[in-house]
């Protein structure tokens, strides 16, 4: 039987089950551990349901609210037509389309055995000139934006680009003087730890000769160029002032903005907070006894100016996440007299090449990014973790020299949750790991030392005393201790009343393995969070835009 025959029969059964309201047959079309992922089809929410019981309950609650018809396989689409897949061609995958009374949709099915586009552009050739038409459009948006996005980082800019294509008038405010300054202010040796195909920007992939691992400064320049080439309306040197007010009768916000020293008030219907998932730096150094007597420098990695400034110095780095490893490597390569990392608890370490290969399997550079994003949207995190856990033996054999070398050097190293490596920790904790780009080799060679299972107890004028009773000579102590959550920043920006209605803070995952607080209703009308990595904003911005349009058209209510 061909892959098209298999997919066609399954899709027909799915269609008939919905027509007949046959919940039992619908759920039986899924494996016992199978999943249904729903993006705004059965409800105005983003949900992932695992197993027959949860799928059945979900469909039972919603099947009477919606009519879905017109199911058809994507037989002509080279990327989504029916095909056998899997290492032994034991799986069948296919895209399909369908219709509801208010919209057309698409889906992706992946079948196995129990024993095993860009939107049309905004501007067209016309008079007045393109620049005059753009400026006139911007004037209208400045006067009455439908959406105000706070933050012109990768997420804020991609959402603005998506909304422009969806003809949602959008204004972006950025506190820095230039777009990309948030990245320019990071430590100089920073490169993204994902390959470029994973962090392509919406509508505008990187050039073919772009580095696989994007450096800090190139990314900053690209973000600035992106805003220009996508014709995005961004106010730089501008920030939303605290405590915006929301009027339920008009369904509009009143937001005062400090626009380069001038106070301007705008009244958008929607407020999108796109300032990342991290709050202020977590800096325990100034609470440790004796810090005021220390004669050297104490700083956090967020103000680390680069290793060349500490050549010949004795440096202690506190923390073994990505930043700690990158900073320690930079110090060692720039001739610090000594570099010692203090590790409190175990860390998952994987080479960048291993992580990169896994991501390149999901985002190969020869396939259009929208196709890859759509495929990614259909993959629940639980399935990813289970798949990676099954390969932990192979991963260990491949990385044994690095792992055992680090352990022999005194470092606590683990293989991540269930042996699944770094990637689950990125979503679940956003910490407890590092993607190794060379620090591991420096530790194994002895150029960088590790003190594990302890932390700083007290500062002395030229050394630090540790909880285990030992001490380290130090002229510089750098805390790579991460960041607080967004709670304080959001409270300062939105105020207690708004925040109390807005549900959980963005970040992490919920019991369905969905991103908490991201790209769906926060609980407060007109307030949205846009956390996560580049690919999240690139793909999920469409669903955020659909919800905003559905609210304005009366199809959705909060």
Coordinates of C-alpha atoms in Angstrom, one line a residue, residues 150-507:
X150 CA 7.5 46.6 24.0
X151 CA 11.0 45.4 22.9
X152 CA 12.7 45.5 19.5
X153 CA 14.7 42.3 20.0
X154 CA 14.4 39.3 17.7
X155 CA 10.9 38.4 19.0
X156 CA 9.5 41.9 19.0
X157 CA 10.8 42.6 15.4
X158 CA 9.5 39.3 14.0
X159 CA 6.1 39.7 15.5
X160 CA 6.0 43.3 14.0
X161 CA 7.0 41.9 10.6
X162 CA 4.3 39.2 10.8
X163 CA 1.6 41.7 11.9
X164 CA 2.6 44.1 9.1
X165 CA 1.9 41.3 6.6
X166 CA -1.4 40.6 8.3
X167 CA -2.2 44.3 8.1
X168 CA -2.3 44.8 11.9
X169 CA -1.1 48.4 12.5
X170 CA 1.9 47.9 14.9
X171 CA 4.2 50.3 16.8
X172 CA 7.4 48.9 18.5
X173 CA 9.2 50.8 21.3
X174 CA 12.9 50.0 22.2
X175 CA 14.6 51.5 25.2
X176 CA 18.1 51.4 23.6
X177 CA 19.5 54.0 21.2
X178 CA 19.9 51.5 18.5
X179 CA 18.2 48.2 17.6
X180 CA 20.5 45.4 18.5
X181 CA 22.1 47.3 21.4
X182 CA 21.0 44.6 23.9
X183 CA 23.2 42.2 22.0
X184 CA 26.1 44.7 21.6
X185 CA 26.1 45.0 25.4
X186 CA 26.7 41.3 26.0
X187 CA 30.2 39.8 26.4
X188 CA 32.3 40.2 23.2
X189 CA 33.0 36.5 22.6
X190 CA 29.3 35.6 22.6
X191 CA 28.0 33.5 19.6
X192 CA 24.6 31.9 19.4
X193 CA 24.7 28.3 20.4
X194 CA 22.2 27.2 17.7
X195 CA 23.0 27.0 13.9
X196 CA 21.9 29.8 11.7
X197 CA 19.0 27.8 10.1
X198 CA 17.4 27.6 13.5
X199 CA 17.5 31.3 14.2
X200 CA 16.7 32.7 10.7
X201 CA 14.5 35.7 11.0
X202 CA 10.9 35.6 9.6
X203 CA 10.7 36.5 5.8
X204 CA 14.5 37.2 5.8
X205 CA 16.9 34.2 6.0
X206 CA 20.6 34.8 6.5
X207 CA 22.8 35.0 3.4
X208 CA 24.3 31.6 2.3
X209 CA 27.8 32.7 3.4
X210 CA 26.6 33.7 6.9
X211 CA 28.5 31.9 9.7
X212 CA 26.9 28.8 11.1
X213 CA 27.3 30.2 14.6
X214 CA 26.2 33.8 14.6
X215 CA 28.5 36.2 16.5
X216 CA 27.0 38.8 18.8
X217 CA 27.9 41.9 16.7
X218 CA 26.7 40.4 13.4
X219 CA 23.4 39.6 15.0
X220 CA 23.0 43.1 16.3
X221 CA 23.7 44.6 12.9
X222 CA 21.3 42.1 11.2
X223 CA 18.5 43.0 13.6
X224 CA 19.0 46.7 12.7
X225 CA 19.0 45.9 9.0
X226 CA 16.0 43.7 9.5
X227 CA 13.9 46.5 10.9
X228 CA 14.8 48.7 8.0
X229 CA 14.3 46.1 5.2
X230 CA 10.9 45.0 6.7
X231 CA 9.7 48.6 7.0
X232 CA 9.0 48.3 10.7
X233 CA 7.9 51.3 12.7
X234 CA 10.3 51.4 15.7
X235 CA 10.8 54.2 18.2
X236 CA 14.3 53.8 19.7
X237 CA 15.5 55.5 22.9
X238 CA 11.9 55.0 24.0
X239 CA 10.2 53.1 26.8
X240 CA 6.7 52.5 28.1
X241 CA 6.2 54.3 31.4
X242 CA 4.9 52.3 34.4
X243 CA 1.3 51.4 35.1
X244 CA -0.5 51.6 31.7
X245 CA -4.3 51.6 32.2
X246 CA -6.9 49.5 30.4
X247 CA -10.5 50.6 29.7
X248 CA -12.8 47.6 29.3
X249 CA -15.5 49.8 27.7
X250 CA -13.3 50.8 24.8
X251 CA -11.0 47.7 25.0
X252 CA -8.0 50.0 24.7
X253 CA -4.9 50.7 26.7
X254 CA -3.6 54.1 27.6
X255 CA 0.2 53.9 27.6
X256 CA 2.5 56.8 28.2
X257 CA 5.8 56.5 26.4
X258 CA 9.0 58.4 27.0
X259 CA 10.0 59.0 23.4
X260 CA 13.6 60.2 23.6
X261 CA 12.6 62.6 26.3
X262 CA 9.2 63.6 25.0
X263 CA 6.1 62.1 26.7
X264 CA 3.7 60.6 24.2
X265 CA 0.4 58.7 25.0
X266 CA -0.9 56.0 22.7
X267 CA -4.1 54.0 22.9
X268 CA -3.5 50.5 21.4
X269 CA -6.0 47.7 21.7
X270 CA -3.3 45.2 22.4
X271 CA 0.0 45.3 24.3
X272 CA 2.6 42.7 23.5
X273 CA 5.5 42.3 25.9
X274 CA 8.5 41.0 24.0
X275 CA 11.4 41.6 26.4
X276 CA 12.6 38.0 26.6
X277 CA 12.1 35.7 29.6
X278 CA 14.9 37.0 31.9
X279 CA 14.7 39.7 34.5
X280 CA 17.5 41.5 36.3
X281 CA 20.9 39.8 36.8
X282 CA 21.0 37.5 39.8
X283 CA 24.1 38.9 41.6
X284 CA 24.8 37.3 45.0
X285 CA 28.3 38.8 45.1
X286 CA 27.4 41.9 47.0
X287 CA 25.6 40.0 49.7
X288 CA 28.6 37.8 50.6
X289 CA 30.4 38.7 53.8
X290 CA 33.5 40.7 53.2
X291 CA 32.7 41.9 49.7
X292 CA 33.4 45.5 50.7
X293 CA 37.0 44.5 51.8
X294 CA 37.9 42.7 48.5
X295 CA 40.5 44.7 46.7
X296 CA 39.8 43.3 43.3
X297 CA 36.8 43.5 40.9
X298 CA 33.4 41.9 41.4
X299 CA 31.1 41.8 38.4
X300 CA 28.3 39.8 36.7
X301 CA 28.7 38.4 33.2
X302 CA 26.2 40.9 31.9
X303 CA 28.9 43.6 32.3
X304 CA 31.9 41.4 31.3
X305 CA 33.9 43.6 28.9
X306 CA 36.0 40.7 27.4
X307 CA 38.9 38.5 28.4
X308 CA 41.6 40.9 27.1
X309 CA 40.9 43.3 30.0
X310 CA 42.0 40.7 32.5
X311 CA 45.2 39.4 31.0
X312 CA 47.6 38.4 33.7
X313 CA 44.9 38.4 36.4
X314 CA 43.8 35.6 38.8
X315 CA 40.1 35.2 38.0
X316 CA 37.4 33.2 39.7
X317 CA 34.2 32.5 37.7
X318 CA 31.1 31.4 39.7
X319 CA 28.7 29.3 37.7
X320 CA 28.8 26.6 35.0
X321 CA 26.1 27.6 32.6
X322 CA 26.7 28.8 29.0
X323 CA 27.8 32.2 30.1
X324 CA 30.2 30.9 32.8
X325 CA 31.8 28.5 30.3
X326 CA 32.1 31.1 27.5
X327 CA 33.6 33.7 29.9
X328 CA 36.1 31.3 31.4
X329 CA 37.2 30.2 27.9
X330 CA 37.6 33.9 26.8
X331 CA 39.7 34.6 29.9
X332 CA 42.0 31.6 29.3
X333 CA 42.5 32.4 25.7
X334 CA 43.4 36.0 26.5
X335 CA 46.1 35.2 29.0
X336 CA 44.6 35.3 32.4
X337 CA 47.2 34.1 35.0
X338 CA 44.7 31.6 36.4
X339 CA 41.0 30.8 35.8
X340 CA 39.0 28.8 38.3
X341 CA 35.3 27.9 37.9
X342 CA 33.2 27.3 41.0
X343 CA 30.5 24.8 40.4
X344 CA 27.7 24.4 42.9
X345 CA 25.9 21.4 41.4
X346 CA 25.9 19.1 38.4
X347 CA 25.8 20.5 34.9
X348 CA 24.8 18.9 31.6
X349 CA 27.5 19.4 29.1
X350 CA 27.3 18.7 25.4
X351 CA 29.6 19.8 22.5
X352 CA 28.1 22.5 20.2
X353 CA 28.6 20.1 17.3
X354 CA 26.3 17.5 18.9
X355 CA 23.6 20.1 19.7
X356 CA 24.0 21.6 16.3
X357 CA 23.6 18.3 14.5
X358 CA 20.4 17.6 16.4
X359 CA 19.0 21.1 15.5
X360 CA 20.2 20.7 11.8
X361 CA 18.1 17.5 11.5
X362 CA 15.1 19.6 12.5
X363 CA 16.1 22.7 10.6
X364 CA 18.2 21.6 7.6
X365 CA 19.5 24.5 5.6
X366 CA 18.2 23.3 2.3
X367 CA 14.5 23.4 3.2
X368 CA 12.4 26.6 3.4
X369 CA 12.1 27.9 7.0
X370 CA 8.3 28.1 7.0
X371 CA 8.1 24.4 6.1
X372 CA 10.5 23.5 9.0
X373 CA 8.6 25.7 11.4
X374 CA 5.3 24.0 10.6
X375 CA 6.9 20.6 11.1
X376 CA 8.4 21.8 14.4
X377 CA 5.0 23.0 15.6
X378 CA 3.6 19.5 15.4
X379 CA 6.3 18.0 17.6
X380 CA 5.5 18.1 21.4
X381 CA 8.4 18.5 23.7
X382 CA 7.6 15.2 25.4
X383 CA 8.2 13.3 22.2
X384 CA 11.5 15.1 21.6
X385 CA 12.7 14.2 25.1
X386 CA 11.6 10.5 24.7
X387 CA 13.4 10.3 21.4
X388 CA 16.6 11.9 22.7
X389 CA 16.5 9.6 25.8
X390 CA 16.5 6.6 23.6
X391 CA 19.8 7.7 22.1
X392 CA 21.5 8.4 25.4
X393 CA 23.8 5.4 25.1
X394 CA 25.0 6.4 21.7
X395 CA 25.4 10.0 22.8
X396 CA 27.5 8.9 25.8
X397 CA 29.8 6.8 23.7
X398 CA 30.3 9.7 21.3
X399 CA 31.0 12.2 24.1
X400 CA 32.7 9.9 26.6
X401 CA 36.1 11.6 26.3
X402 CA 34.7 15.0 27.1
X403 CA 32.4 13.8 29.9
X404 CA 34.9 11.6 31.6
X405 CA 37.7 14.1 31.1
X406 CA 35.6 16.8 32.8
X407 CA 34.8 14.4 35.6
X408 CA 38.4 13.5 36.1
X409 CA 39.2 17.2 36.3
X410 CA 36.8 17.4 39.3
X411 CA 33.6 18.6 37.6
X412 CA 30.1 17.1 38.2
X413 CA 28.7 16.3 34.8
X414 CA 25.3 14.7 33.9
X415 CA 23.5 13.7 30.7
X416 CA 20.4 15.8 31.3
X417 CA 16.8 14.7 32.1
X418 CA 16.6 10.9 31.4
X419 CA 19.9 11.2 29.5
X420 CA 18.3 13.3 26.9
X421 CA 21.0 16.0 26.9
X422 CA 20.9 19.8 26.7
X423 CA 17.8 20.5 24.6
X424 CA 15.1 19.6 27.2
X425 CA 16.8 21.8 29.8
X426 CA 16.6 24.7 27.4
X427 CA 12.8 24.6 27.5
X428 CA 12.3 23.2 31.0
X429 CA 14.7 25.2 33.1
X430 CA 16.7 27.5 30.8
X431 CA 19.7 26.6 33.0
X432 CA 21.7 23.7 34.3
X433 CA 23.6 23.2 31.1
X434 CA 26.3 24.4 28.8
X435 CA 26.9 23.9 25.1
X436 CA 30.6 23.5 24.9
X437 CA 32.6 25.5 22.4
X438 CA 36.0 24.9 23.8
X439 CA 35.9 25.4 27.6
X440 CA 35.8 21.7 28.2
X441 CA 39.1 21.1 26.5
X442 CA 40.7 23.9 28.5
X443 CA 39.5 22.3 31.7
X444 CA 40.7 18.8 30.7
X445 CA 44.1 20.2 29.8
X446 CA 44.3 21.9 33.2
X447 CA 44.4 25.4 31.9
X448 CA 41.1 26.1 33.6
X449 CA 40.5 24.7 37.1
X450 CA 37.2 23.6 38.7
X451 CA 36.1 23.6 42.3
X452 CA 32.9 21.6 42.5
X453 CA 30.2 21.2 45.1
X454 CA 30.9 24.4 46.9
X455 CA 30.4 28.2 46.7
X456 CA 31.9 31.4 48.1
X457 CA 31.5 31.8 51.8
X458 CA 33.5 35.0 52.4
X459 CA 35.7 37.5 50.6
X460 CA 39.2 38.4 51.8
X461 CA 41.2 41.4 50.4
X462 CA 43.0 39.2 47.8
X463 CA 41.1 35.8 48.0
X464 CA 37.8 34.1 48.4
X465 CA 37.1 31.5 51.1
X466 CA 34.8 28.6 50.0
X467 CA 32.2 26.7 51.9
X468 CA 34.3 23.5 51.8
X469 CA 37.1 25.3 53.8
X470 CA 39.5 25.9 50.9
X471 CA 40.4 29.3 49.5
X472 CA 41.4 30.8 46.1
X473 CA 43.6 33.8 45.4
X474 CA 41.6 36.2 43.2
X475 CA 41.9 39.6 41.7
X476 CA 38.6 39.3 39.8
X477 CA 35.5 37.4 40.7
X478 CA 32.9 37.1 37.9
X479 CA 29.4 35.8 38.7
X480 CA 27.8 33.8 36.0
X481 CA 24.8 33.2 38.1
X482 CA 22.0 33.9 35.7
X483 CA 19.0 36.1 36.0
X484 CA 15.9 36.6 38.1
X485 CA 12.6 35.8 36.5
X486 CA 10.6 38.6 34.8
X487 CA 8.4 39.2 37.9
X488 CA 10.0 42.3 39.1
X489 CA 10.3 43.9 35.6
X490 CA 6.7 43.1 34.8
X491 CA 5.5 44.4 38.1
X492 CA 7.3 47.6 37.6
X493 CA 6.0 48.0 34.1
X494 CA 2.4 46.8 34.4
X495 CA 1.6 47.3 38.0
X496 CA 0.0 45.0 40.6
X497 CA -3.6 45.2 39.3
X498 CA -2.8 44.2 35.8
X499 CA -0.3 41.6 36.7
X500 CA -2.7 40.0 39.2
X501 CA -5.1 39.3 36.3
X502 CA -2.4 38.1 33.9
X503 CA -1.8 34.5 35.1
X504 CA 1.6 32.9 35.4
X505 CA 4.8 34.6 34.3
X506 CA 6.1 33.7 30.8
X507 CA 8.7 31.0 30.7

